[in-house]
mmCIF file of C-alpha atoms in Angstrom:
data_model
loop_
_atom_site.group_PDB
_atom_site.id
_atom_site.type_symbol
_atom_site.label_atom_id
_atom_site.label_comp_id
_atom_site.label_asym_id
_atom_site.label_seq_id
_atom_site.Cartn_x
_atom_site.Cartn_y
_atom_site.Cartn_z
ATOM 1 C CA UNK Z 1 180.468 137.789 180.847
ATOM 2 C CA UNK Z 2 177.895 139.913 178.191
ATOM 3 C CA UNK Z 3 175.244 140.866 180.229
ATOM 4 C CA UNK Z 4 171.597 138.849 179.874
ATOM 5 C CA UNK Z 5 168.636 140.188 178.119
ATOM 6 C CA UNK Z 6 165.495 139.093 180.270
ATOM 7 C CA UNK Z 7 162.946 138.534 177.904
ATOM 8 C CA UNK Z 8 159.311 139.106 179.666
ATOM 9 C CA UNK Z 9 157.063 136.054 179.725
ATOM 10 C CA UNK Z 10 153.667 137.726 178.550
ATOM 11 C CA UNK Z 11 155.288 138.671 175.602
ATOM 12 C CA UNK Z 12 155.725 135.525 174.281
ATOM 13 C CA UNK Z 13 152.234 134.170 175.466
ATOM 14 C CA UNK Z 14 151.029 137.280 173.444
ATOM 15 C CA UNK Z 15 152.998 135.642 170.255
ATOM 16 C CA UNK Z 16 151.894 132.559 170.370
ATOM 17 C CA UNK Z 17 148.308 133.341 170.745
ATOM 18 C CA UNK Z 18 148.652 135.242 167.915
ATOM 19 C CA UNK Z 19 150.153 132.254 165.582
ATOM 20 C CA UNK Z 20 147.331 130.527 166.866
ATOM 21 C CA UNK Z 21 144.677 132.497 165.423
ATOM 22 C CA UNK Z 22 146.014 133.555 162.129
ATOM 23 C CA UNK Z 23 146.049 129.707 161.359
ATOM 24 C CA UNK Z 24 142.620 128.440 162.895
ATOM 25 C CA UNK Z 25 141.861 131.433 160.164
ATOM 26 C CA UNK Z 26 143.844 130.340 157.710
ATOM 27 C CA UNK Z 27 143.247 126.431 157.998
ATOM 28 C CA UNK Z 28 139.684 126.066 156.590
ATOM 29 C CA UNK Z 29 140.146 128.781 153.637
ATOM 30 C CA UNK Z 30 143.213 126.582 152.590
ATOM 31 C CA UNK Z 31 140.968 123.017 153.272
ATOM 32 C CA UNK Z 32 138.117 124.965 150.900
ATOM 33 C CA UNK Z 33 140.401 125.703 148.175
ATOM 34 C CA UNK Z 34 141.925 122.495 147.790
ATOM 35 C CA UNK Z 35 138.221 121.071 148.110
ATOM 36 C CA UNK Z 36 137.203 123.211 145.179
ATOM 37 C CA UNK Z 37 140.668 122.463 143.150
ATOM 38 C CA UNK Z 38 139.859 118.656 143.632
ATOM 39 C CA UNK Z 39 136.277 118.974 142.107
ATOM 40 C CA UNK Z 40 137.409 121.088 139.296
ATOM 41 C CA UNK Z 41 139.606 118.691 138.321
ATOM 42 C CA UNK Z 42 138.390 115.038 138.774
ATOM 43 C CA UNK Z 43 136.299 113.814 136.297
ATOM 44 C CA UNK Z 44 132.745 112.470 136.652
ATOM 45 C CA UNK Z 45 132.579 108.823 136.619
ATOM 46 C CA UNK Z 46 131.575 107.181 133.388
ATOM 47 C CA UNK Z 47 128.620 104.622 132.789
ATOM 48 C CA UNK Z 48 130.177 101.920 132.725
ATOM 49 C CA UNK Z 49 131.941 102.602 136.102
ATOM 50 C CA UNK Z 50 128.545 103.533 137.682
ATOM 51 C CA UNK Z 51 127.342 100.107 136.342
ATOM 52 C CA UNK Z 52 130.501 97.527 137.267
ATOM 53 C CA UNK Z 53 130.842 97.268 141.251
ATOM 54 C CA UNK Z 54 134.757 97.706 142.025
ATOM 55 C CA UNK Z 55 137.220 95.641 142.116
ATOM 56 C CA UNK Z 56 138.022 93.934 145.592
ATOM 57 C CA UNK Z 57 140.592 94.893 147.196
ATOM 58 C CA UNK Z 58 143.770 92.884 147.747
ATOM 59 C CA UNK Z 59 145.358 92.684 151.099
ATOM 60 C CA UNK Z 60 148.409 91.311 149.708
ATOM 61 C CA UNK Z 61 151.070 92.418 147.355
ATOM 62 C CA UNK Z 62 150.695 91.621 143.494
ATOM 63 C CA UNK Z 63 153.906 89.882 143.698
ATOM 64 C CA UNK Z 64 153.230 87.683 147.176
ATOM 65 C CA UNK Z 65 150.098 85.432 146.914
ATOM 66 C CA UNK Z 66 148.028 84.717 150.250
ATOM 67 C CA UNK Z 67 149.890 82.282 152.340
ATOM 68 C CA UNK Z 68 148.586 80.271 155.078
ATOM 69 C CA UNK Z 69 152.168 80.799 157.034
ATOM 70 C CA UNK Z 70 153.012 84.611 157.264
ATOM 71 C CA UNK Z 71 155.690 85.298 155.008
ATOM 72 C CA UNK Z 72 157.377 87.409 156.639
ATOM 73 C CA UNK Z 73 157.959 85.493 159.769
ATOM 74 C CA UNK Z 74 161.697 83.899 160.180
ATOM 75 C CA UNK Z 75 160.165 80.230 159.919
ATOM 76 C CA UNK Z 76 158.416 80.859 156.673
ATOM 77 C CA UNK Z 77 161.579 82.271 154.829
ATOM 78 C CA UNK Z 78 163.473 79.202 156.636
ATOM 79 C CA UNK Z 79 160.661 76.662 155.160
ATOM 80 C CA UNK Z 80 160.688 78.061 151.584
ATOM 81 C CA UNK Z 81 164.724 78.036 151.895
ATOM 82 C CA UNK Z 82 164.716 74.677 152.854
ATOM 83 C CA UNK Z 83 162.387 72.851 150.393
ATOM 84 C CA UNK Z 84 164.738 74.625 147.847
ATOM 85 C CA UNK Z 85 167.679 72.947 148.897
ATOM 86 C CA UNK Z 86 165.791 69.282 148.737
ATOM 87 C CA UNK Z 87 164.378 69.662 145.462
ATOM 88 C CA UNK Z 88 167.897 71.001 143.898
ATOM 89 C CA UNK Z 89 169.998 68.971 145.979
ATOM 90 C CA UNK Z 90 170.803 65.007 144.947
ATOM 91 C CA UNK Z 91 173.297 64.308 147.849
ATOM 92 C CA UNK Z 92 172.968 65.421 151.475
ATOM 93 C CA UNK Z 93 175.053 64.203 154.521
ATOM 94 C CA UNK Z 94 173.230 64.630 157.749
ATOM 95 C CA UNK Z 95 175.621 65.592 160.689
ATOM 96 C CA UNK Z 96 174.676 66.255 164.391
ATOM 97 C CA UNK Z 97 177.214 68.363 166.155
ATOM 98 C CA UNK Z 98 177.464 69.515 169.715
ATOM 99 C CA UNK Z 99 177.657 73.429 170.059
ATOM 100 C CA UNK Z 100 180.466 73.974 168.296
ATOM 101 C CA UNK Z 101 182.118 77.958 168.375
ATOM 102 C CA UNK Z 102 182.493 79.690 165.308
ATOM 103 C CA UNK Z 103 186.292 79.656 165.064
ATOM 104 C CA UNK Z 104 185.587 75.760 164.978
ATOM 105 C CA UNK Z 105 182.938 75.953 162.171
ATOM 106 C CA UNK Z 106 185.064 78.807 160.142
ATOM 107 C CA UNK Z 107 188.151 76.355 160.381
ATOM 108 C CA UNK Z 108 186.427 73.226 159.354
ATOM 109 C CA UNK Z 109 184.499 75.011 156.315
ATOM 110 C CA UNK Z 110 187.947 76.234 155.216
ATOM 111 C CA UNK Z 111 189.757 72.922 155.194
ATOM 112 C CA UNK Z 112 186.347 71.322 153.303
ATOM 113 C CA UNK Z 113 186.444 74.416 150.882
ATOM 114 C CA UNK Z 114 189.851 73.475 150.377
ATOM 115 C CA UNK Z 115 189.894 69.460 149.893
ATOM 116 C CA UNK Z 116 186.399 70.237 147.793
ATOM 117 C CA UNK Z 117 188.787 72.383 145.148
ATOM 118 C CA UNK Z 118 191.669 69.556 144.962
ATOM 119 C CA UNK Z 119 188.949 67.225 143.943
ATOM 120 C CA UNK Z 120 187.763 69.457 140.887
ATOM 121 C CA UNK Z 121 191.590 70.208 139.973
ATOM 122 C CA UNK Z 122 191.722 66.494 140.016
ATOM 123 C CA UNK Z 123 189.205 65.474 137.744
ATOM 124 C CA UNK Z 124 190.114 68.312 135.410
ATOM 125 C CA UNK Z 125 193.726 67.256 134.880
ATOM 126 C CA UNK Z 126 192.111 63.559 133.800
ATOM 127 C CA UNK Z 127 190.629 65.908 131.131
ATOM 128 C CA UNK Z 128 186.993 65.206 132.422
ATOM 129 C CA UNK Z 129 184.195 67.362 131.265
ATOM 130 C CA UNK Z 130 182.622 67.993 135.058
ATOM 131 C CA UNK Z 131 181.200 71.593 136.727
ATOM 132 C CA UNK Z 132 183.747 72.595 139.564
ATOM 133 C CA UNK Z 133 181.403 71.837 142.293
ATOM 134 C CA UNK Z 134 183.138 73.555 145.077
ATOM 135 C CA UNK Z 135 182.176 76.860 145.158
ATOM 136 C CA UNK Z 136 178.717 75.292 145.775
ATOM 137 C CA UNK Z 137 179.361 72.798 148.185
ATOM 138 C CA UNK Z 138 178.468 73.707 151.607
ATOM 139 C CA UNK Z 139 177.547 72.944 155.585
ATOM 140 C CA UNK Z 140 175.003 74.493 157.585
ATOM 141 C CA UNK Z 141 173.463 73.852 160.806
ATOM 142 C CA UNK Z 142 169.584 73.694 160.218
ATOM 143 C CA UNK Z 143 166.594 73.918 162.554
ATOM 144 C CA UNK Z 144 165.455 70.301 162.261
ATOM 145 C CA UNK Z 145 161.690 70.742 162.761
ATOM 146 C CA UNK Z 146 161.106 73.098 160.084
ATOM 147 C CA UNK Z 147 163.443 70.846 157.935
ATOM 148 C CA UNK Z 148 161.271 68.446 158.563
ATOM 149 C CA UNK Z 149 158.165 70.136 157.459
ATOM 150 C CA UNK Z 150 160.246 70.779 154.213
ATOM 151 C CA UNK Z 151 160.810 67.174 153.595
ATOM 152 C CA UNK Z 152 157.169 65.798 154.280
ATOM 153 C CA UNK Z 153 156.383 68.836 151.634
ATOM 154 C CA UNK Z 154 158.642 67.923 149.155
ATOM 155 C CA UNK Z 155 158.017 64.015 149.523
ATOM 156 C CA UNK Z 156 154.363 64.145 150.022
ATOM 157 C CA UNK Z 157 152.630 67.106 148.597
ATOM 158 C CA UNK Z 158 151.701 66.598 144.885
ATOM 159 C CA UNK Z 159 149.438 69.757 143.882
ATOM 160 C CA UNK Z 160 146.928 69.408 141.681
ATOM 161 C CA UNK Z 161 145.528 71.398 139.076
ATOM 162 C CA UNK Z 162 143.886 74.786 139.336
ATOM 163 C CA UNK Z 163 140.307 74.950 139.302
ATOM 164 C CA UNK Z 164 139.083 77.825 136.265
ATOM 165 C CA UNK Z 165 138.053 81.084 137.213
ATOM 166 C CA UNK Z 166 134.674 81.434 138.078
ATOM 167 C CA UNK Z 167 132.353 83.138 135.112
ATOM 168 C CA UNK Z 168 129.902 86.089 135.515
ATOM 169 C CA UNK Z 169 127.093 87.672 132.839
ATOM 170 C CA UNK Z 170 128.494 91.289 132.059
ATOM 171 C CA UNK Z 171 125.402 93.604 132.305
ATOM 172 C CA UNK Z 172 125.691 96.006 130.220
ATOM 173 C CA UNK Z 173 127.121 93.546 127.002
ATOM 174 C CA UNK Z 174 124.898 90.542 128.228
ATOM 175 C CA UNK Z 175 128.381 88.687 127.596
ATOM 176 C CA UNK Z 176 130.369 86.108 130.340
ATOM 177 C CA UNK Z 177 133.843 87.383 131.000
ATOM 178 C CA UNK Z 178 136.228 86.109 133.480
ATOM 179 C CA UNK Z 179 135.991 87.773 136.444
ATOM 180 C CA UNK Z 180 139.042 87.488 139.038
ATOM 181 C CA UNK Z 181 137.974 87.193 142.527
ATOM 182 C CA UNK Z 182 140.070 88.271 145.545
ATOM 183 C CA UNK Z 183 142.213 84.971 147.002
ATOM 184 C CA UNK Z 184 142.288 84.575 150.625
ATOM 185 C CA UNK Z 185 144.789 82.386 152.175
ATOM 186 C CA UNK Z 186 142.831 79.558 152.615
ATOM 187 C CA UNK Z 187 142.229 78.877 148.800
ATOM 188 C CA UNK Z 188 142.304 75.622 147.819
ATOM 189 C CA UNK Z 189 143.899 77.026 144.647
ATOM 190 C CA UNK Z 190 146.974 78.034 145.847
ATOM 191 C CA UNK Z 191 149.693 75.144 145.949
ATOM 192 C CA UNK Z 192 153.139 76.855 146.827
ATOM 193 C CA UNK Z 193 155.149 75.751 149.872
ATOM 194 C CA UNK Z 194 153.094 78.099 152.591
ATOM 195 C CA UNK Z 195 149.675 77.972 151.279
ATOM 196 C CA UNK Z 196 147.043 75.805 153.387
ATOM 197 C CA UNK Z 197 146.670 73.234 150.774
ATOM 198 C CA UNK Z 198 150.449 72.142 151.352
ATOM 199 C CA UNK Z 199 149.824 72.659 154.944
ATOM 200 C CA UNK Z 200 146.665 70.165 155.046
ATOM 201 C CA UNK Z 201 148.491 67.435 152.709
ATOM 202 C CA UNK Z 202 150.796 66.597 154.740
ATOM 203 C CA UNK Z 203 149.923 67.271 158.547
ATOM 204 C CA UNK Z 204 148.999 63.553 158.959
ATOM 205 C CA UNK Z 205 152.521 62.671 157.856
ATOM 206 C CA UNK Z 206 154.032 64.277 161.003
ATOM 207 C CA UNK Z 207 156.887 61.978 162.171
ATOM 208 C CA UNK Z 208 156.390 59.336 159.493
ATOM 209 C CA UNK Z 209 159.660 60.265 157.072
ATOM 210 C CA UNK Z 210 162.283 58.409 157.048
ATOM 211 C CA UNK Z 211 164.467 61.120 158.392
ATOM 212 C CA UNK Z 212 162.048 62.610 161.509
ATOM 213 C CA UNK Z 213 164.015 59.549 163.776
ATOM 214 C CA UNK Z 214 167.324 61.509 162.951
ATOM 215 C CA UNK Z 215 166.510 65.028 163.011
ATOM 216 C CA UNK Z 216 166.380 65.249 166.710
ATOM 217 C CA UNK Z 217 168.505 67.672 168.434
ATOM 218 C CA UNK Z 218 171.344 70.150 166.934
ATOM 219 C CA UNK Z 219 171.685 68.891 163.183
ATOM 220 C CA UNK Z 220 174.206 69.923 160.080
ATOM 221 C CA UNK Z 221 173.757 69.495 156.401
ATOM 222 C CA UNK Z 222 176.458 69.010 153.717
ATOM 223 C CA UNK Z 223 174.906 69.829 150.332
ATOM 224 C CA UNK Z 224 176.791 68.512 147.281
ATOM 225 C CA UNK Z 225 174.831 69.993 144.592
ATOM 226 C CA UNK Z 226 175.497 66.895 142.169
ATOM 227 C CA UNK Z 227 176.037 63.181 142.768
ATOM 228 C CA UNK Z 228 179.753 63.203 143.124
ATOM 229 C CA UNK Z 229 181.351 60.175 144.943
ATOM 230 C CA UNK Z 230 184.711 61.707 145.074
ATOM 231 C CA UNK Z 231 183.584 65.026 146.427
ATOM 232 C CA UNK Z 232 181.390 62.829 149.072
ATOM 233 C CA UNK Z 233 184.503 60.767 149.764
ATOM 234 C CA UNK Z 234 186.907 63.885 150.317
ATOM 235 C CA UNK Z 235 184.109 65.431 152.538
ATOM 236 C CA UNK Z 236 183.853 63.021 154.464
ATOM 237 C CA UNK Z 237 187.307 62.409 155.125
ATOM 238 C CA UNK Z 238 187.407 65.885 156.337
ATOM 239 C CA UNK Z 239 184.306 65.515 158.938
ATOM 240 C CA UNK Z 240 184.688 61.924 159.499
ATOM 241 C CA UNK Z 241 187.131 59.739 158.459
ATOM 242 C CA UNK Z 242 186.570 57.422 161.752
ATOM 243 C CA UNK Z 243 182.934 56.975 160.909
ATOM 244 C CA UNK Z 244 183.593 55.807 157.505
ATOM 245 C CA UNK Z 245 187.125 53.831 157.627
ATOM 246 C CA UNK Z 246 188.988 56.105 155.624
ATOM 247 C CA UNK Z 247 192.762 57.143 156.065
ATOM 248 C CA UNK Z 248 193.027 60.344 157.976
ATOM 249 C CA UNK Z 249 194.971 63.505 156.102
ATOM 250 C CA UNK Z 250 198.403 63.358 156.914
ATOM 251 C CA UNK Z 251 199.948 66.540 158.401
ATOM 252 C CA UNK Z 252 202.162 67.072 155.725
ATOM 253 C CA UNK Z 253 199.660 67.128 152.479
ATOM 254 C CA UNK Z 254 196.840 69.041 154.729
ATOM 255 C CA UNK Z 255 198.563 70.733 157.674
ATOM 256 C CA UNK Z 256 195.506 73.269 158.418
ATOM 257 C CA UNK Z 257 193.263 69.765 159.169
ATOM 258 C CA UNK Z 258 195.485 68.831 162.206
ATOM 259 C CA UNK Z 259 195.049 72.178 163.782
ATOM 260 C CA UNK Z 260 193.290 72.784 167.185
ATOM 261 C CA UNK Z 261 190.325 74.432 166.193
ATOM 262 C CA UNK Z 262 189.743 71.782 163.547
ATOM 263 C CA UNK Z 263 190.483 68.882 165.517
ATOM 264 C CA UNK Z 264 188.500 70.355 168.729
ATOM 265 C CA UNK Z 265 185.498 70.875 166.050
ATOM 266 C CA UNK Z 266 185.709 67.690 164.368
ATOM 267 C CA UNK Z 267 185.351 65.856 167.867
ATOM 268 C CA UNK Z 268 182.172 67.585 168.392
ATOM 269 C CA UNK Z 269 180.929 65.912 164.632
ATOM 270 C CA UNK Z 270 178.821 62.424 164.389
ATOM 271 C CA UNK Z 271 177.357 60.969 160.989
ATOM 272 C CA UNK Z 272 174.337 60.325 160.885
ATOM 273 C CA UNK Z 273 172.814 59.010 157.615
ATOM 274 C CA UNK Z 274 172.977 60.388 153.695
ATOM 275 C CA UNK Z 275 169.983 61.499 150.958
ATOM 276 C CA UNK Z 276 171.085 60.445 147.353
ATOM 277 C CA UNK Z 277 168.315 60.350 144.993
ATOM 278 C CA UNK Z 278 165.526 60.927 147.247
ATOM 279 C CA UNK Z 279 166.386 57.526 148.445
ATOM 280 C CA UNK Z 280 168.037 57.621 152.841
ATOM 281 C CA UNK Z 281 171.662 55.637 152.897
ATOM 282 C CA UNK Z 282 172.969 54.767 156.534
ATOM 283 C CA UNK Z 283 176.679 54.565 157.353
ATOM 284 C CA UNK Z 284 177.721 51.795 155.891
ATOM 285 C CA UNK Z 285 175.940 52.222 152.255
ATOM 286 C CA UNK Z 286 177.631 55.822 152.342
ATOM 287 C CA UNK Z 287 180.728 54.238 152.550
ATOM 288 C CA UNK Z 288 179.796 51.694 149.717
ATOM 289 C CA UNK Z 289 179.816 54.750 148.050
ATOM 290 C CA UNK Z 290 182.329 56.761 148.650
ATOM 291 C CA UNK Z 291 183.891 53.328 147.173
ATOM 292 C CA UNK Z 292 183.419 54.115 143.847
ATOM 293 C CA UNK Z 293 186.247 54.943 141.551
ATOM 294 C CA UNK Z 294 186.629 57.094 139.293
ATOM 295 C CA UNK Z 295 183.094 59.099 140.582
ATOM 296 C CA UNK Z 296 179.941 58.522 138.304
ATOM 297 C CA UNK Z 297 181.698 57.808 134.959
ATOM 298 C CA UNK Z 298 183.361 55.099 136.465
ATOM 299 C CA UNK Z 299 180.114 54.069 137.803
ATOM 300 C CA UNK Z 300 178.742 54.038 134.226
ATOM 301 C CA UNK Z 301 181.852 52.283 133.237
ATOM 302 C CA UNK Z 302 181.164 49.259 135.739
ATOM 303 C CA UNK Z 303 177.523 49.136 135.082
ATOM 304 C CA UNK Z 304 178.238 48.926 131.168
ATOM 305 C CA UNK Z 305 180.605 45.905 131.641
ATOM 306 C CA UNK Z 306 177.664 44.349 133.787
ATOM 307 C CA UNK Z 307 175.425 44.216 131.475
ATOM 308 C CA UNK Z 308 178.200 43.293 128.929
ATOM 309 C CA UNK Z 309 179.214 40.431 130.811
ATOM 310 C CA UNK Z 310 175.493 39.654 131.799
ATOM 311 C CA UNK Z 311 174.929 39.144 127.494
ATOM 312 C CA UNK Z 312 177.899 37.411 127.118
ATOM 313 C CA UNK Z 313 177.025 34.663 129.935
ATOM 314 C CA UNK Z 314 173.135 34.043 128.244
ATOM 315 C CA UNK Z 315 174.494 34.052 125.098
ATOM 316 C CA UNK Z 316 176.995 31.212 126.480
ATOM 317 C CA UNK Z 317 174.519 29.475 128.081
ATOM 318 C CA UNK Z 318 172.351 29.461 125.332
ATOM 319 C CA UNK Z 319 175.173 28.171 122.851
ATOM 320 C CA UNK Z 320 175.915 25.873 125.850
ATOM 321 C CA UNK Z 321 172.589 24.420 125.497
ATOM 322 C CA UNK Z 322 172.039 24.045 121.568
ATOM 323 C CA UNK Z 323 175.857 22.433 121.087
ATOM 324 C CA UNK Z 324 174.967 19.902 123.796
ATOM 325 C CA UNK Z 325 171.408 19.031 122.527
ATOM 326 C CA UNK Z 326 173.465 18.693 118.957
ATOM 327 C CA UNK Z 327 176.263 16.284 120.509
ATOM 328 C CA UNK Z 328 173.563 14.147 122.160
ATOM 329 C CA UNK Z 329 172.137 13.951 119.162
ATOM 330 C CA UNK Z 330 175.574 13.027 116.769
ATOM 331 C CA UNK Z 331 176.507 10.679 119.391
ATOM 332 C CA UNK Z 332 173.282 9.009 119.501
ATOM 333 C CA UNK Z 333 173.215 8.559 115.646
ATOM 334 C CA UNK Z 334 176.673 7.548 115.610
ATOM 335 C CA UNK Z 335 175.172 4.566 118.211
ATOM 336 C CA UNK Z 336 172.539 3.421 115.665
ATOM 337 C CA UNK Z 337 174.629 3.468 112.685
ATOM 338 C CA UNK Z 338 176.621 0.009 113.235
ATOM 339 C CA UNK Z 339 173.019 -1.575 114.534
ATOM 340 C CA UNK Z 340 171.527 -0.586 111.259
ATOM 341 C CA UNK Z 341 173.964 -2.001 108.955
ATOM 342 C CA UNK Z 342 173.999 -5.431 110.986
ATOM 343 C CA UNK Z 343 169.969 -5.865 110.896
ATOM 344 C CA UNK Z 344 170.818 -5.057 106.857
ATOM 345 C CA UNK Z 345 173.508 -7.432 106.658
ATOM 346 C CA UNK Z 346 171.306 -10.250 108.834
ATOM 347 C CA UNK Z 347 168.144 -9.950 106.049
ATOM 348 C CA UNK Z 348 170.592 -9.832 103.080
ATOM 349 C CA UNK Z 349 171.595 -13.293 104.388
ATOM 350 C CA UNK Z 350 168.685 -14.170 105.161
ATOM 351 C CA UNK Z 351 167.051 -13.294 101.521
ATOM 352 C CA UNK Z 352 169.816 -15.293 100.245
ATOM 353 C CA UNK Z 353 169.457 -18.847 101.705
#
C-alpha cells in the first residue's frame, strides 16, 4: 500500500480562519455595492403613487378565489368533483358493496365496459343517430358523506346575485372609480361550491335529502351520462340481474361474466335506488324502466300515440254526444209528425160539418 501523507491539524485551522476573514471583509463591501446599484437604478415614486394607498394584498392566487373549505385538502377536490358529476349526470344507480378486492372491481368494470359497447353497436346498426355512451359510462365507489354535502348543494343552494363593487372619490381627479377590495373567504359574494355562502345555505338541510337514508356505509355510483334505458337495462343486468328480474347472461354470449372474480364480486353488490332527472326511483320503478323499448325514441314513440289516442277518444266522445242529442231529436219529431196531421185532419172535419 502507497504510503499516507499526515496532514497536520493546525494547518488547516490556520486555513479556515483565513476564509473566514477575507469574507466577513468582503461581505459588507459586496452588501454596499448592491445597496448603491439598487438606488441608482430604481426610480423615485411618482405623485400619483405617493397619493393612492396600495393595493391590498391577496392571500390567494388570481386564479383560486377565497374558499371557506381549503382547496387543497382531499375533501374539497372530492366535493367540487362530486357536485360535477350531479349537475352533468341525468341517470345514477346507487350500489352498496361489501369490500370488494380490486381484481373483483377490474373484472366487473371490464364485463360493464364491454356489454355498455354492444349496446351502442346496437343502436347504430338500427341506423339511430345516438353518442356512443360507453366510453363515458362508469362505477366508482364514493365517500357518501361528502356526496351528500354535494347533493344538498346542488338541490338546495340557489346563489344569488352579486352585490356591485363598492365606490370611492379619487383624490386627486375628485372622480368615483371602482375600487376592488381584497375578498376574504367569508364573502357573502362568493357563491361557488366551497365558499361560506354555499356552506351556510344548506347546513340546516343535513340529513333531509332524499338520498342521506341510503348513503350509509360503503356506497358505488354508476353514471350514465344520458338517459339511456337500454344502457341502464344492460348495466344492470351485469350488476344485478336478481334485483331487477332480468335473465342472467348466458355463458356462451358473455363467458368473461360467469368467471370467479366476477361472480365472487357481483355477490358482494346490492341495489339500492336510481337518480333520473333529479327525481329518486326505488327498485321497482328502475325496473319499469329498464322496460322501455326501443330506449327514449321509443319512449317518444309511445307517448305520441298517447296523446294521439287521447284526441281521438274526445273527439269520439264529443261526436258521440252531438249524433245522440241529433237522434233524440229526429226521433222525437218523427213522434209528433203523425199527431200533427190527425189534430189537422180532426178540425178539417170539424170546419166541415
Amino acid at each position: 500500500m502507497p504510503p499516507r501523507v499526515r496532514i497536520s491539524s493546525g494547518r488547516i485551522t490556520q486555513s479556515v480562519r483565513r476564509q473566514r476573514v477575507v469574507y466577513q471583509h468582503e461581505l459588507p463591501i459586496a452588501a454596499r455595492y448592491a445597496s448603491t446599484a439598487a438606488t441608482a437604478t430604481t426610480p423615485a415614486a411618482s405623485i400619483e403613487q405617493m397619493t393612492h394607498s396600495p393595493a391590498p394584498i391577496a392571500h390567494h392566487p388570481p386564479t383560486q378565489p377565497p374558499s371557506h373549505r381549503n382547496p387543497e385538502y382531499r375533501r374539497s377536490q372530492l366535493l367540487r368533483q362530486y357536485t360535477s358529476i350531479i349537475r352533468t349526470t341525468p341517470l345514477m344507480v346507487f350500489l352498496q358493496h361489501d369490500n370488494l378486492q380490486s381484481v373483483e372491481w377490474a373484472a366487473i368494470r371490464r364485463e360493464l365496459s364491454a356489454a355498455m359497447q354492444k349496446v351502442d353497436e346496437k343502436i347504430a346498426s338500427e341506423g339511430r343517430k345516438a353518442p356512443a355512451l360507453a366510453p363515458h359510462i362508469k362505477v366508482q365507489i364514493v365517500q357518501t358523506r361528502i356526496f351528500e354535502v354535494a347533493l344538498r348543494i346542488v338541490e338546495y343552494f340557489r346563489p344569488k346575485q352579486t352585490t356591485p363593487v363598492p365606490r370611492a372619490v379619487d383624490p386627486a381627479t375628485q372622480t368615483s372609480a371602482e375600487i376592488p377590495l381584497a375578498a376574504s373567504r367569508d364573502d357573502p359574494t362568493l357563491s361557488h361550491d366551497l365558499s361560506r355562502a354555499a356552506h351556510d345555505a344548506v347546513l340546516s338541510m343535513k340529513g333531509k335529502h332524499e338520498l342521506s337514508e341510503l348513503l350509509i356505509g360503503p356506497v358505488a355510483v354508476l353514471t350514465i351520462p344520458h338517459v339511456s334505458p337500454e344502457h341502464l337495462k344492460a348495466a344492470l343486468q351485469v350488476l344485478a340481474p336478481k334485483s331487477i328480474g332480468l335473465p342472467l347472461p348466458t355463458r356462451k354470449a358473455n363467458p368473461g361474466w360467469h368467471e370467479f372474480p366476477v361472480q365472487n364480486g357481483l355477490n358482494k353488490l346490492s341495489l339500492i335506488a336510481a337518480r333520473m332527472d333529479g327525481q329518486v326511483f326505488d327498485v321497482e320503478q328502475s325496473k319499469w324502466v329498464t322496460s322501455i323499448e326501443g330506449g327514449m325514441d321509443g319512449l317518444r314513440s309511445q307517448l305520441v300515440m298517447a296523446l294521439q289516442s287521447m284526441g281521438s277518444s274526445i273527439t269520439n266522445a264529443l261526436e258521440g254526444a252531438g249524433k245522440s242529442l241529433y237522434f233524440t231529436l229526429e226521433s222525437r219529431k218523427q213522434d209528433m209528425e203523425p199527431k200533427e196531421e190527425k189534430a189537422s185532419e180532426d178540425e178539417n172535419k170539424g170546419d166541415s160539418a
